[in-house]
Coordinates of C-alpha atoms in Angstrom, one line a residue:
X1 CA -0.1 0.0 -0.1
X2 CA 2.9 2.5 1.1
X3 CA 6.3 2.1 1.4
X4 CA 8.2 1.7 4.4
X5 CA 9.2 5.5 4.5
X6 CA 5.6 6.9 4.4
X7 CA 4.4 4.3 7.2
X8 CA 7.0 5.7 9.2
X9 CA 6.0 9.2 8.6
X10 CA 2.3 8.5 8.9
X11 CA 3.1 7.0 12.4
X12 CA 3.8 10.6 13.6
X13 CA 0.4 11.6 13.1
X14 CA -1.6 10.3 16.0
X15 CA -1.2 9.5 19.4
X16 CA -4.4 7.6 19.7
X17 CA -4.7 6.0 16.4
X18 CA -3.0 6.8 13.4
X19 CA -4.1 4.2 10.9
X20 CA -3.2 2.9 7.5
X21 CA -6.6 2.0 5.7
X22 CA -7.7 -0.7 3.5
X23 CA -10.5 0.1 1.5
X24 CA -12.4 -3.1 0.8
X25 CA -14.4 -2.3 -1.8
X26 CA -13.9 -4.1 -5.3
X27 CA -12.9 -2.5 -8.2
X28 CA -13.5 -3.8 -11.7
X29 CA -13.4 -7.5 -12.2
X30 CA -10.7 -9.2 -13.8
X31 CA -12.2 -10.5 -17.4
X32 CA -12.1 -14.2 -18.0
X33 CA -9.7 -15.2 -20.7
X34 CA -11.6 -14.8 -24.4
X35 CA -13.9 -17.8 -25.1
X36 CA -13.5 -19.2 -21.4
X37 CA -16.7 -20.1 -19.9
X38 CA -17.7 -22.3 -16.9
X39 CA -20.8 -24.3 -16.2
X40 CA -23.6 -22.0 -14.6
X41 CA -23.7 -24.5 -11.5
X42 CA -20.0 -24.4 -10.7
X43 CA -19.0 -27.7 -12.2
X44 CA -15.8 -28.0 -14.3
X45 CA -16.7 -27.8 -18.1
X46 CA -16.7 -30.8 -20.2
X47 CA -13.2 -31.9 -21.7
X48 CA -14.6 -31.3 -25.1
X49 CA -15.8 -28.0 -24.0
X50 CA -13.9 -24.6 -23.1
X51 CA -11.8 -24.2 -19.9
X52 CA -13.6 -23.2 -16.9
X53 CA -13.2 -19.5 -16.0
X54 CA -10.7 -18.8 -13.3
X55 CA -11.9 -17.4 -10.0
X56 CA -12.6 -13.9 -10.1
X57 CA -10.8 -11.6 -7.4
X58 CA -11.9 -8.2 -6.2
X59 CA -9.3 -5.4 -6.9
X60 CA -9.4 -3.6 -3.6
X61 CA -8.8 0.2 -3.4
X62 CA -6.4 1.6 -1.1
X63 CA -6.2 4.7 1.1
X64 CA -4.1 6.0 4.1
X65 CA -6.5 8.0 6.7
X66 CA -4.6 9.8 9.3
X67 CA -6.2 11.1 12.4
X68 CA -4.5 14.1 14.1
X69 CA -5.8 14.9 17.9
X70 CA -5.9 18.1 18.9
X71 CA -3.0 17.7 21.5
X72 CA -0.5 16.8 18.3
X73 CA -1.6 20.3 16.7
X74 CA 1.2 22.1 17.4
X75 CA 3.8 24.4 15.5
X76 CA 5.4 21.3 13.9
X77 CA 2.5 19.4 12.5
X78 CA 1.8 21.7 9.5
X79 CA 4.9 20.7 7.7
X80 CA 4.5 16.9 8.7
X81 CA 0.9 16.9 7.3
X82 CA 2.4 18.6 4.1
X83 CA 5.2 16.0 3.7
X84 CA 2.8 12.9 4.3
X85 CA 1.2 11.1 1.6
X86 CA -2.3 10.8 2.6
X87 CA -5.7 10.6 1.2
X88 CA -7.8 11.9 3.9
X89 CA -7.0 13.9 7.0
X90 CA -9.1 13.6 10.1
X91 CA -8.9 16.6 12.3
X92 CA -9.6 15.0 15.9
X93 CA -12.1 16.4 17.2
X94 CA -15.3 18.5 18.0
X95 CA -18.1 17.5 20.2
X96 CA -21.9 19.3 21.5
X97 CA -22.9 20.2 24.7
X98 CA -26.4 18.7 26.1
X99 CA -28.0 21.4 23.8
X100 CA -26.4 20.8 20.6
X101 CA -24.4 23.7 20.8
X102 CA -20.7 23.4 19.7
X103 CA -18.6 22.5 22.8
X104 CA -15.9 25.1 23.2
X105 CA -13.1 22.7 23.7
X106 CA -9.3 22.5 22.6
X107 CA -10.4 20.4 19.6
X108 CA -12.4 23.2 18.2
X109 CA -10.2 25.9 18.9
X110 CA -7.2 24.4 17.5
X111 CA -9.1 23.2 14.4
X112 CA -10.7 26.8 14.2
X113 CA -7.3 28.4 14.9
X114 CA -4.2 28.9 12.9
X115 CA -2.7 25.6 13.1
X116 CA -5.9 23.9 12.1
X117 CA -6.4 26.0 8.8
X118 CA -2.8 26.0 7.9
X119 CA -3.2 21.9 8.2
X120 CA -6.1 22.1 5.9
X121 CA -4.4 24.1 3.5
X122 CA -1.4 21.8 3.3
X123 CA -3.7 18.9 3.0
X124 CA -5.4 20.5 0.3
X125 CA -2.2 21.4 -1.5
X126 CA -1.2 17.7 -1.6
X127 CA -4.9 16.8 -3.0
X128 CA -5.6 15.5 0.2
X129 CA -9.1 15.3 1.8
X130 CA -10.1 16.9 4.9
X131 CA -12.8 15.4 7.3
X132 CA -13.7 17.2 10.7
X133 CA -14.1 14.4 13.3
X134 CA -17.1 14.5 15.6
X135 CA -16.9 12.4 18.9
X136 CA -19.4 11.5 21.2
X137 CA -18.1 8.9 23.9
X138 CA -20.1 7.5 26.8
X139 CA -23.2 5.9 27.3
X140 CA -24.9 8.8 29.5
X141 CA -24.0 11.6 27.1
X142 CA -25.1 9.4 24.1
X143 CA -28.5 8.7 25.7
X144 CA -29.0 12.2 26.5
X145 CA -27.9 13.3 23.2
X146 CA -29.5 10.7 20.9
X147 CA -33.2 10.6 22.8
X148 CA -33.4 14.8 22.2
X149 CA -34.2 15.4 18.3
X150 CA -34.0 19.3 19.1
X151 CA -30.6 19.1 20.3
X152 CA -29.6 16.9 17.2
X153 CA -31.3 19.1 15.0
X154 CA -29.0 22.3 16.4
X155 CA -25.8 20.1 16.3
X156 CA -26.3 19.2 12.5
X157 CA -26.4 23.0 11.8
X158 CA -23.7 24.1 13.8
X159 CA -21.4 20.9 12.6
X160 CA -22.2 21.6 8.7
X161 CA -21.7 25.5 9.6
X162 CA -18.2 24.7 11.0
X163 CA -17.1 22.2 7.9
X164 CA -18.2 25.4 5.7
X165 CA -16.2 27.8 7.9
X166 CA -12.9 26.2 8.0
X167 CA -13.4 24.8 4.3
X168 CA -13.2 21.1 5.3
X169 CA -14.3 18.3 2.9
X170 CA -16.6 16.4 5.0
X171 CA -17.4 14.8 8.5
X172 CA -16.6 11.7 10.4
X173 CA -18.8 10.4 12.9
X174 CA -17.2 8.6 15.6
X175 CA -19.7 7.7 18.4
X176 CA -18.8 5.2 21.1
X177 CA -20.5 3.3 23.7
X178 CA -24.0 3.8 22.3
X179 CA -26.7 2.0 24.1
X180 CA -27.9 -0.6 22.1
X181 CA -31.7 0.5 22.0
X182 CA -30.3 3.8 20.1
X183 CA -28.8 2.1 17.2
X184 CA -32.1 3.1 15.1
X185 CA -32.0 7.0 16.1
X186 CA -28.3 6.9 15.6
X187 CA -29.1 6.0 12.2
X188 CA -31.8 8.4 11.8
X189 CA -29.2 11.2 12.9
X190 CA -26.4 10.0 10.3
X191 CA -29.1 10.1 7.6
X192 CA -30.1 13.7 8.7
X193 CA -26.6 14.9 8.8
X194 CA -25.7 13.9 5.5
X195 CA -28.7 15.3 3.7
X196 CA -27.8 18.7 5.4
X197 CA -24.1 18.3 4.6
X198 CA -24.8 17.4 1.1
X199 CA -27.3 20.4 0.6
X200 CA -24.8 23.0 1.7
X201 CA -21.8 21.2 0.4
X202 CA -22.8 19.0 -2.6
X203 CA -19.2 17.8 -3.0
X204 CA -18.8 16.8 0.9
X205 CA -18.8 13.2 2.0
X206 CA -19.9 11.7 5.7
X207 CA -17.8 8.9 6.9
X208 CA -18.6 7.0 10.3
X209 CA -16.3 5.3 12.5
X210 CA -17.7 2.1 13.9
X211 CA -16.1 -0.3 16.6
X212 CA -15.4 -4.2 15.6
X213 CA -18.0 -5.5 17.8
X214 CA -21.6 -6.2 17.9
X215 CA -22.9 -2.6 18.4
X216 CA -20.3 -1.3 16.2
X217 CA -21.5 -3.6 13.4
X218 CA -25.2 -2.9 14.2
X219 CA -24.3 0.9 13.9
X220 CA -22.5 0.5 10.5
X221 CA -25.3 -1.2 8.9
X222 CA -28.0 1.7 10.1
X223 CA -25.2 4.4 8.8
X224 CA -25.1 2.6 5.6
X225 CA -28.7 2.6 5.1
X226 CA -28.8 6.2 5.8
X227 CA -26.3 6.8 3.0
X228 CA -23.1 7.4 4.8
X229 CA -20.3 7.5 2.4
X230 CA -17.9 5.3 4.1
X231 CA -17.7 3.2 6.9
X232 CA -14.5 3.2 8.9
X233 CA -14.3 -0.2 10.8
X234 CA -11.8 0.2 13.7
X235 CA -9.8 -2.9 13.5
X236 CA -7.9 -2.3 16.5
X237 CA -8.2 -2.0 20.4
X238 CA -8.8 -6.2 20.6
X239 CA -6.3 -5.6 23.7
X240 CA -5.5 -2.5 25.6
X241 CA -3.2 -1.7 28.2
X242 CA -5.2 -3.6 30.9
X243 CA -5.7 -6.6 28.8
X244 CA -3.3 -9.9 28.6
X245 CA -0.6 -9.4 26.2
X246 CA -1.1 -9.8 22.6
X247 CA -1.8 -7.8 19.2
X248 CA -3.9 -4.8 19.4
X249 CA -5.2 -6.0 15.9
X250 CA -4.9 -9.7 15.6
X251 CA -5.9 -11.6 12.5
X252 CA -6.0 -14.9 14.8
X253 CA -6.1 -15.1 18.2
X254 CA -4.3 -17.9 20.6
X255 CA -5.8 -16.6 24.0
X256 CA -9.1 -18.4 23.4
X257 CA -11.3 -15.1 22.9
X258 CA -13.2 -15.3 19.9
X259 CA -13.1 -11.4 18.3
X260 CA -10.4 -10.8 16.0
X261 CA -10.1 -9.1 12.5
X262 CA -11.6 -11.8 10.9
X263 CA -14.3 -12.4 13.2
X264 CA -14.9 -8.8 12.6
X265 CA -15.3 -8.8 9.0
X266 CA -17.4 -11.7 8.9
X267 CA -19.9 -10.0 11.2
X268 CA -19.9 -7.0 9.0
X269 CA -20.3 -9.2 6.0
X270 CA -23.3 -11.3 7.4
X271 CA -24.9 -8.3 8.6
X272 CA -24.6 -6.7 4.8
X273 CA -22.5 -3.9 5.4
X274 CA -21.8 -2.7 1.9
X275 CA -18.0 -3.8 0.9
X276 CA -17.4 -1.0 -1.5
X277 CA -18.2 1.7 1.4
X278 CA -16.3 -0.4 3.8
X279 CA -12.4 0.7 5.0
X280 CA -10.7 -1.5 7.6
X281 CA -8.6 0.7 10.0
X282 CA -5.5 -1.0 11.2
X283 CA -3.3 0.8 13.7
X284 CA 0.2 2.0 13.4
X285 CA 0.9 1.4 17.4
X286 CA 1.4 -1.5 19.9
X287 CA 1.0 -2.1 23.5
X288 CA 4.2 -3.2 25.4
X289 CA 3.9 -5.4 28.7
X290 CA 6.8 -6.3 31.1
X291 CA 7.6 -9.8 31.4
X292 CA 8.9 -12.1 34.3
X293 CA 10.4 -14.4 32.4
X294 CA 11.4 -15.6 28.7
X295 CA 8.5 -17.3 27.5
X296 CA 4.7 -17.0 27.0
X297 CA 4.0 -16.6 30.9
X298 CA 3.6 -12.8 31.0
X299 CA 2.9 -10.8 34.2
X300 CA 0.9 -7.5 33.4
X301 CA 0.9 -4.4 35.2

């Protein structure tokens, strides 16, 4: 996807999560050789007939999506963004108050300020898209907000206005710890936000970041149904600092737990998340644990 030098450069971008993203959507299918065809029921062709068609493999798209958190938005970050080969830059993050008004936190101030605007210009000079990341973390906060349509309407207006104000290209919606019963309300919100965004900025895109678990998959389904342009599967944090040692983004686990990247991708597929809109986010970070001795018996903090 990218060379080692680019990957090392991208790794500077995010303290919480800088990810290389692989788009899972299929590109043009590989044509069969001229005159080749297979049996409709999947059986091999007759020895006297044409050769069977080869298995068609998808041509995945590729992208590097870098999140820059507000605590990395300093005097050195602009030059770094200007020198990094990203396809999308996510400015992390802004959020709302209980009534739907923009919360005047560090993320908002830095995105609106000189450093944020310089990052946007530097990204655009490279042909990189810029998304404002909207975060809402915590069950209690999400319960209040996603049960209050008037607050949502105000927030949609303010968030789209911020995108216009700073000249960004879209929004990334990162809602975590959403109570399961509010998934339908979340889907409706995503649809209204995308409609408002496209009405005022016809070329803008709406992405959603969803977790690699059951609730995240349900959110991905309703967001896709509501018209989200891209579904960003957060394929990381299967283990955190408080976990037993192991990979933060395992393809295959050896500790007896079920959830890994394959499990999550299978779940998203079974639930019908459109693969052409799905991005698999992979981490460029790891977690270290002290060990008591060589081997596979670890002691965690």
